[in-house]
Amino acid sequence: MTYHEQTRALKNLGLGEQEAQAYLALLKLGASQASAVAKEIGLRRTTIYPILQGLAEKGVVNVYFKNGKRNYAAQRPEWLARAFSRKLNLFETLIPTLPTQEKIKTEKLGIRYLEGKKEITAFYESLLDEYETKSKKDRWYRIISSMTWESIDPDFFLKFRYERSARGISTKLLLTADSRSGDPADPQLLRESRYLPEGYQFQDSLDIHDDKVLVLSHTNPVAIIIAIPEIVTAFKVIFDILWGLTPE
């Protein structure tokens, strides 16, 4: 690894340019006085003192006196790696408790975004737990093309249907006409389905719940969750209108 790469690696750990240079100089020189470090990296002695003091405050170097003169010794790189690892682990434990602008905006606006298969499937799994605590009157309303919905993760969603019904959660579905061939008719699935006319095709899906709406794009895949009561109510009304206009 070149000197430039070593310096850059240390900067990635949070050291400044001159702090990284001073640390590398101490590793090369061993325990030294400030004047020797300054000479090694081409700085004035008056400039190096605050740099070394900053490294000492960060625990990157140790300070001790020998023959009445202040000496500096670099911590071993292995120690440095462990120290930063401990700091990172501590910060990671704090992440769930830290408010973020995204979270604040979500709570304020009632909008949340999901990106990627992993986040989307995890959200669907969480819905099953939600419905188990709800009244049996609460139903799951959906407008989908079953084939494009399943295409996100075929194994997951095929199993998901049966997991949902096993928990006693019923659904009303408005399906695109192309869903007829692959849509299961198993009565154990607790589904009531109607099919939209041939001309109505779409690649996205819409899930309407009592307190939220999920709009899912299958091509990316990405989703938007809207938890604004007035908008949820509007979607429910639209679903009821389409359901009434669609033949059984």
Short mmCIF file of C-alpha atoms in Angstrom, two decimals:
data_model
loop_
_atom_site.label_atom_id
_atom_site.label_comp_id
_atom_site.label_asym_id
_atom_site.label_seq_id
_atom_site.Cartn_x
_atom_site.Cartn_y
_atom_site.Cartn_z
CA MET A 1 0.00 0.00 0.00
CA THR A 2 1.41 3.40 -0.95
CA TYR A 3 1.85 6.29 1.48
CA HIS A 4 -1.05 8.09 -0.18
CA GLU A 5 -3.31 5.05 0.28
CA GLN A 6 -2.27 4.73 3.92
CA THR A 7 -3.07 8.40 4.53
CA ARG A 8 -6.42 8.08 2.81
CA ALA A 9 -7.31 4.99 4.88
CA LEU A 10 -6.61 6.89 8.09
CA LYS A 11 -8.65 9.85 6.87
CA ASN A 12 -11.54 7.47 6.31
CA LEU A 13 -11.32 6.65 10.02
CA GLY A 14 -11.84 10.31 10.86
CA LEU A 15 -8.30 11.70 11.03
CA GLY A 16 -7.34 14.91 9.30
CA GLU A 17 -4.68 14.98 6.58
CA GLN A 18 -1.93 16.23 8.89
CA GLU A 19 -3.10 13.98 11.74
CA ALA A 20 -2.77 10.96 9.45
CA GLN A 21 0.72 12.08 8.38
CA ALA A 22 1.80 12.59 12.01
CA TYR A 23 0.51 9.16 13.01
CA LEU A 24 2.35 7.45 10.14
CA ALA A 25 5.50 9.37 11.05
CA LEU A 26 5.33 8.13 14.65
CA LEU A 27 4.86 4.55 13.45
CA LYS A 28 8.04 4.96 11.38
CA LEU A 29 10.11 6.84 13.98
CA GLY A 30 8.90 5.19 17.14
CA ALA A 31 8.40 7.29 20.28
CA SER A 32 9.65 10.77 19.41
CA GLN A 33 9.55 14.41 20.35
CA ALA A 34 7.40 16.84 18.44
CA SER A 35 10.38 18.35 16.62
CA ALA A 36 11.27 14.99 15.05
CA VAL A 37 7.68 14.45 13.87
CA ALA A 38 7.55 17.97 12.42
CA LYS A 39 10.78 17.41 10.51
CA GLU A 40 9.60 14.04 9.18
CA ILE A 41 6.44 15.45 7.61
CA GLY A 42 7.78 18.90 6.75
CA LEU A 43 5.91 21.07 9.24
CA ARG A 44 7.02 23.73 11.67
CA ARG A 45 7.40 22.64 15.27
CA THR A 46 4.83 25.21 16.40
CA THR A 47 2.36 23.71 13.92
CA ILE A 48 2.83 20.09 15.00
CA TYR A 49 1.97 20.61 18.68
CA PRO A 50 -1.83 21.08 18.26
CA ILE A 51 -1.88 18.18 15.78
CA LEU A 52 -0.23 15.82 18.24
CA GLN A 53 -2.41 17.13 21.06
CA GLY A 54 -5.48 16.36 18.95
CA LEU A 55 -4.24 12.82 18.31
CA ALA A 56 -3.63 12.37 22.02
CA GLU A 57 -7.18 13.51 22.83
CA LYS A 58 -8.50 10.95 20.35
CA GLY A 59 -6.38 8.24 21.97
CA VAL A 60 -4.43 7.66 18.76
CA VAL A 61 -1.10 8.55 20.38
CA ASN A 62 0.20 8.32 23.93
CA VAL A 63 2.12 11.13 25.63
CA TYR A 64 4.83 10.58 28.22
CA PHE A 65 7.86 12.44 29.60
CA LYS A 66 11.46 11.25 29.27
CA ASN A 67 14.32 13.29 30.73
CA GLY A 68 11.86 16.12 31.28
CA LYS A 69 10.86 16.26 27.61
CA ARG A 70 7.49 15.40 26.12
CA ASN A 71 7.48 12.35 23.86
CA TYR A 72 4.75 10.92 21.65
CA ALA A 73 4.18 7.26 20.76
CA ALA A 74 1.66 5.95 18.21
CA GLN A 75 -0.88 3.37 19.23
CA ARG A 76 -0.47 0.11 17.34
CA PRO A 77 -2.61 -0.11 14.17
CA GLU A 78 -4.39 -3.19 15.58
CA TRP A 79 -5.44 -1.16 18.63
CA LEU A 80 -6.64 1.64 16.38
CA ALA A 81 -8.77 -0.77 14.34
CA ARG A 82 -10.35 -2.24 17.48
CA ALA A 83 -11.03 1.20 18.94
CA PHE A 84 -12.85 2.42 15.85
CA SER A 85 -14.70 -0.90 15.60
CA ARG A 86 -15.97 -0.45 19.16
CA LYS A 87 -17.11 3.08 18.35
CA LEU A 88 -18.91 1.85 15.24
CA ASN A 89 -20.64 -0.93 17.18
CA LEU A 90 -21.75 1.55 19.83
CA PHE A 91 -23.15 3.89 17.22
CA GLU A 92 -25.01 1.05 15.47
CA THR A 93 -26.78 0.23 18.75
CA LEU A 94 -27.97 3.85 18.88
CA ILE A 95 -29.31 4.00 15.32
CA PRO A 96 -32.85 2.76 16.14
CA THR A 97 -33.20 5.45 18.82
CA LEU A 98 -31.97 8.36 16.71
CA PRO A 99 -34.60 10.50 14.96
CA THR A 100 -33.99 11.15 11.28
CA GLN A 101 -35.41 13.74 8.94
CA GLU A 102 -36.92 10.92 6.89
CA LYS A 103 -38.70 9.51 9.95
CA ILE A 104 -39.90 12.96 11.00
CA LYS A 105 -41.19 13.64 7.51
CA THR A 106 -42.89 10.23 7.37
CA GLU A 107 -44.65 10.80 10.68
CA LYS A 108 -45.66 14.31 9.65
CA LEU A 109 -46.85 13.53 6.12
CA GLY A 110 -47.98 9.92 6.58
CA ILE A 111 -45.84 8.70 3.69
CA ARG A 112 -43.22 5.97 3.73
CA TYR A 113 -41.07 4.48 0.97
CA LEU A 114 -39.94 0.89 0.44
CA GLU A 115 -37.18 -0.07 -1.96
CA GLY A 116 -36.14 -3.51 -3.11
CA LYS A 117 -37.50 -7.01 -2.69
CA LYS A 118 -36.24 -7.43 0.86
CA GLU A 119 -38.03 -4.36 2.26
CA ILE A 120 -41.23 -5.11 0.38
CA THR A 121 -41.50 -8.76 1.45
CA ALA A 122 -40.71 -7.77 5.04
CA PHE A 123 -43.58 -5.26 4.93
CA TYR A 124 -46.01 -7.91 3.69
CA GLU A 125 -44.96 -10.22 6.50
CA SER A 126 -45.60 -7.44 9.02
CA LEU A 127 -49.13 -7.02 7.63
CA LEU A 128 -50.00 -10.55 8.68
CA ASP A 129 -49.11 -9.74 12.29
CA GLU A 130 -51.13 -6.51 12.09
CA TYR A 131 -54.27 -8.23 10.84
CA GLU A 132 -54.19 -10.82 13.60
CA THR A 133 -54.80 -8.03 16.09
CA LYS A 134 -57.63 -6.46 14.10
CA SER A 135 -61.32 -7.10 13.99
CA LYS A 136 -62.48 -9.83 11.60
CA LYS A 137 -64.50 -7.09 9.88
CA ASP A 138 -61.28 -5.56 8.58
CA ARG A 139 -60.64 -6.89 5.12
CA TRP A 140 -57.80 -6.58 2.69
CA TYR A 141 -58.76 -4.95 -0.62
CA ARG A 142 -56.51 -5.35 -3.65
CA ILE A 143 -56.35 -4.23 -7.27
CA ILE A 144 -53.61 -6.23 -8.96
CA SER A 145 -52.29 -8.25 -11.83
CA SER A 146 -51.47 -11.43 -9.93
CA MET A 147 -48.74 -12.47 -12.36
CA THR A 148 -46.76 -9.23 -12.10
CA TRP A 149 -47.23 -9.12 -8.31
CA GLU A 150 -45.85 -12.65 -7.94
CA SER A 151 -42.94 -11.88 -10.24
CA ILE A 152 -41.18 -9.84 -7.51
CA ASP A 153 -40.49 -13.03 -5.55
CA PRO A 154 -42.54 -15.99 -6.84
CA ASP A 155 -41.65 -18.40 -4.02
CA PHE A 156 -42.41 -15.87 -1.31
CA PHE A 157 -45.76 -14.68 -2.66
CA LEU A 158 -47.07 -18.14 -3.50
CA LYS A 159 -46.44 -19.17 0.10
CA PHE A 160 -47.70 -15.82 1.37
CA ARG A 161 -51.24 -16.47 0.04
CA TYR A 162 -51.55 -19.60 2.14
CA GLU A 163 -49.95 -18.04 5.20
CA ARG A 164 -52.48 -15.19 4.99
CA SER A 165 -55.46 -17.51 4.74
CA ALA A 166 -54.08 -19.76 7.50
CA ARG A 167 -54.33 -16.76 9.80
CA GLY A 168 -57.96 -16.21 8.84
CA ILE A 169 -57.35 -13.02 6.82
CA SER A 170 -59.79 -12.64 3.92
CA THR A 171 -59.34 -10.50 0.81
CA LYS A 172 -61.40 -8.91 -1.93
CA LEU A 173 -59.54 -8.70 -5.22
CA LEU A 174 -60.06 -6.83 -8.43
CA LEU A 175 -57.82 -8.65 -10.89
CA THR A 176 -56.76 -7.84 -14.42
CA ALA A 177 -58.13 -10.16 -17.09
CA ASP A 178 -54.71 -11.73 -17.70
CA SER A 179 -54.77 -13.05 -14.12
CA ARG A 180 -57.47 -15.62 -14.88
CA SER A 181 -55.13 -18.31 -16.15
CA GLY A 182 -52.70 -18.28 -13.23
CA ASP A 183 -54.91 -17.17 -10.37
CA PRO A 184 -55.74 -19.97 -7.90
CA ALA A 185 -59.40 -20.75 -7.24
CA ASP A 186 -58.78 -22.60 -3.97
CA PRO A 187 -61.64 -21.71 -1.56
CA GLN A 188 -59.29 -22.19 1.38
CA LEU A 189 -57.52 -18.99 0.35
CA LEU A 190 -60.46 -16.90 1.65
CA ARG A 191 -60.55 -14.78 -1.51
CA GLU A 192 -63.43 -13.09 -3.27
CA SER A 193 -62.33 -12.15 -6.77
CA ARG A 194 -63.70 -10.23 -9.73
CA TYR A 195 -61.98 -9.59 -13.05
CA LEU A 196 -61.64 -6.25 -14.77
CA PRO A 197 -62.51 -5.99 -18.50
CA GLU A 198 -59.87 -6.97 -21.04
CA GLY A 199 -58.88 -3.41 -21.83
CA TYR A 200 -57.84 -2.55 -18.28
CA GLN A 201 -54.17 -3.43 -17.89
CA PHE A 202 -51.60 -2.09 -15.41
CA GLN A 203 -48.22 -3.17 -14.10
CA ASP A 204 -48.58 -1.86 -10.56
CA SER A 205 -50.68 -3.10 -7.67
CA LEU A 206 -52.75 -1.42 -5.01
CA ASP A 207 -53.35 -2.75 -1.50
CA ILE A 208 -55.99 -0.95 0.58
CA HIS A 209 -56.09 -1.50 4.34
CA ASP A 210 -58.10 0.17 7.06
CA ASP A 211 -55.31 2.62 7.91
CA LYS A 212 -52.97 2.66 4.91
CA VAL A 213 -52.62 2.19 1.16
CA LEU A 214 -49.68 0.48 -0.54
CA VAL A 215 -48.88 1.40 -4.15
CA LEU A 216 -46.36 -1.11 -5.49
CA SER A 217 -44.37 -0.86 -8.70
CA HIS A 218 -43.14 -4.30 -9.72
CA THR A 219 -40.53 -3.32 -12.28
CA ASN A 220 -38.00 -1.76 -9.85
CA PRO A 221 -39.47 -2.82 -7.34
CA VAL A 222 -40.42 0.14 -5.15
CA ALA A 223 -43.48 1.00 -3.09
CA ILE A 224 -45.15 3.96 -1.41
CA ILE A 225 -47.16 3.55 1.76
CA ILE A 226 -49.73 6.28 2.34
CA ALA A 227 -51.16 6.50 5.84
CA ILE A 228 -53.27 9.64 5.45
CA PRO A 229 -56.86 8.89 6.56
CA GLU A 230 -58.57 11.06 3.92
CA ILE A 231 -56.61 9.45 1.09
CA VAL A 232 -57.18 5.94 2.45
CA THR A 233 -60.92 6.64 2.56
CA ALA A 234 -60.85 7.91 -1.03
CA PHE A 235 -59.18 4.72 -2.24
CA LYS A 236 -61.75 2.61 -0.40
CA VAL A 237 -64.58 4.48 -2.12
CA ILE A 238 -62.90 4.01 -5.51
CA PHE A 239 -62.52 0.29 -4.83
CA ASP A 240 -66.20 -0.05 -3.87
CA ILE A 241 -67.25 1.75 -7.06
CA LEU A 242 -65.09 -0.47 -9.26
CA TRP A 243 -66.27 -3.56 -7.40
CA GLY A 244 -69.89 -2.63 -8.01
CA LEU A 245 -69.29 -2.02 -11.71
CA THR A 246 -67.36 -5.26 -12.27
CA PRO A 247 -69.43 -8.36 -13.08
CA GLU A 248 -69.21 -11.32 -10.71
#
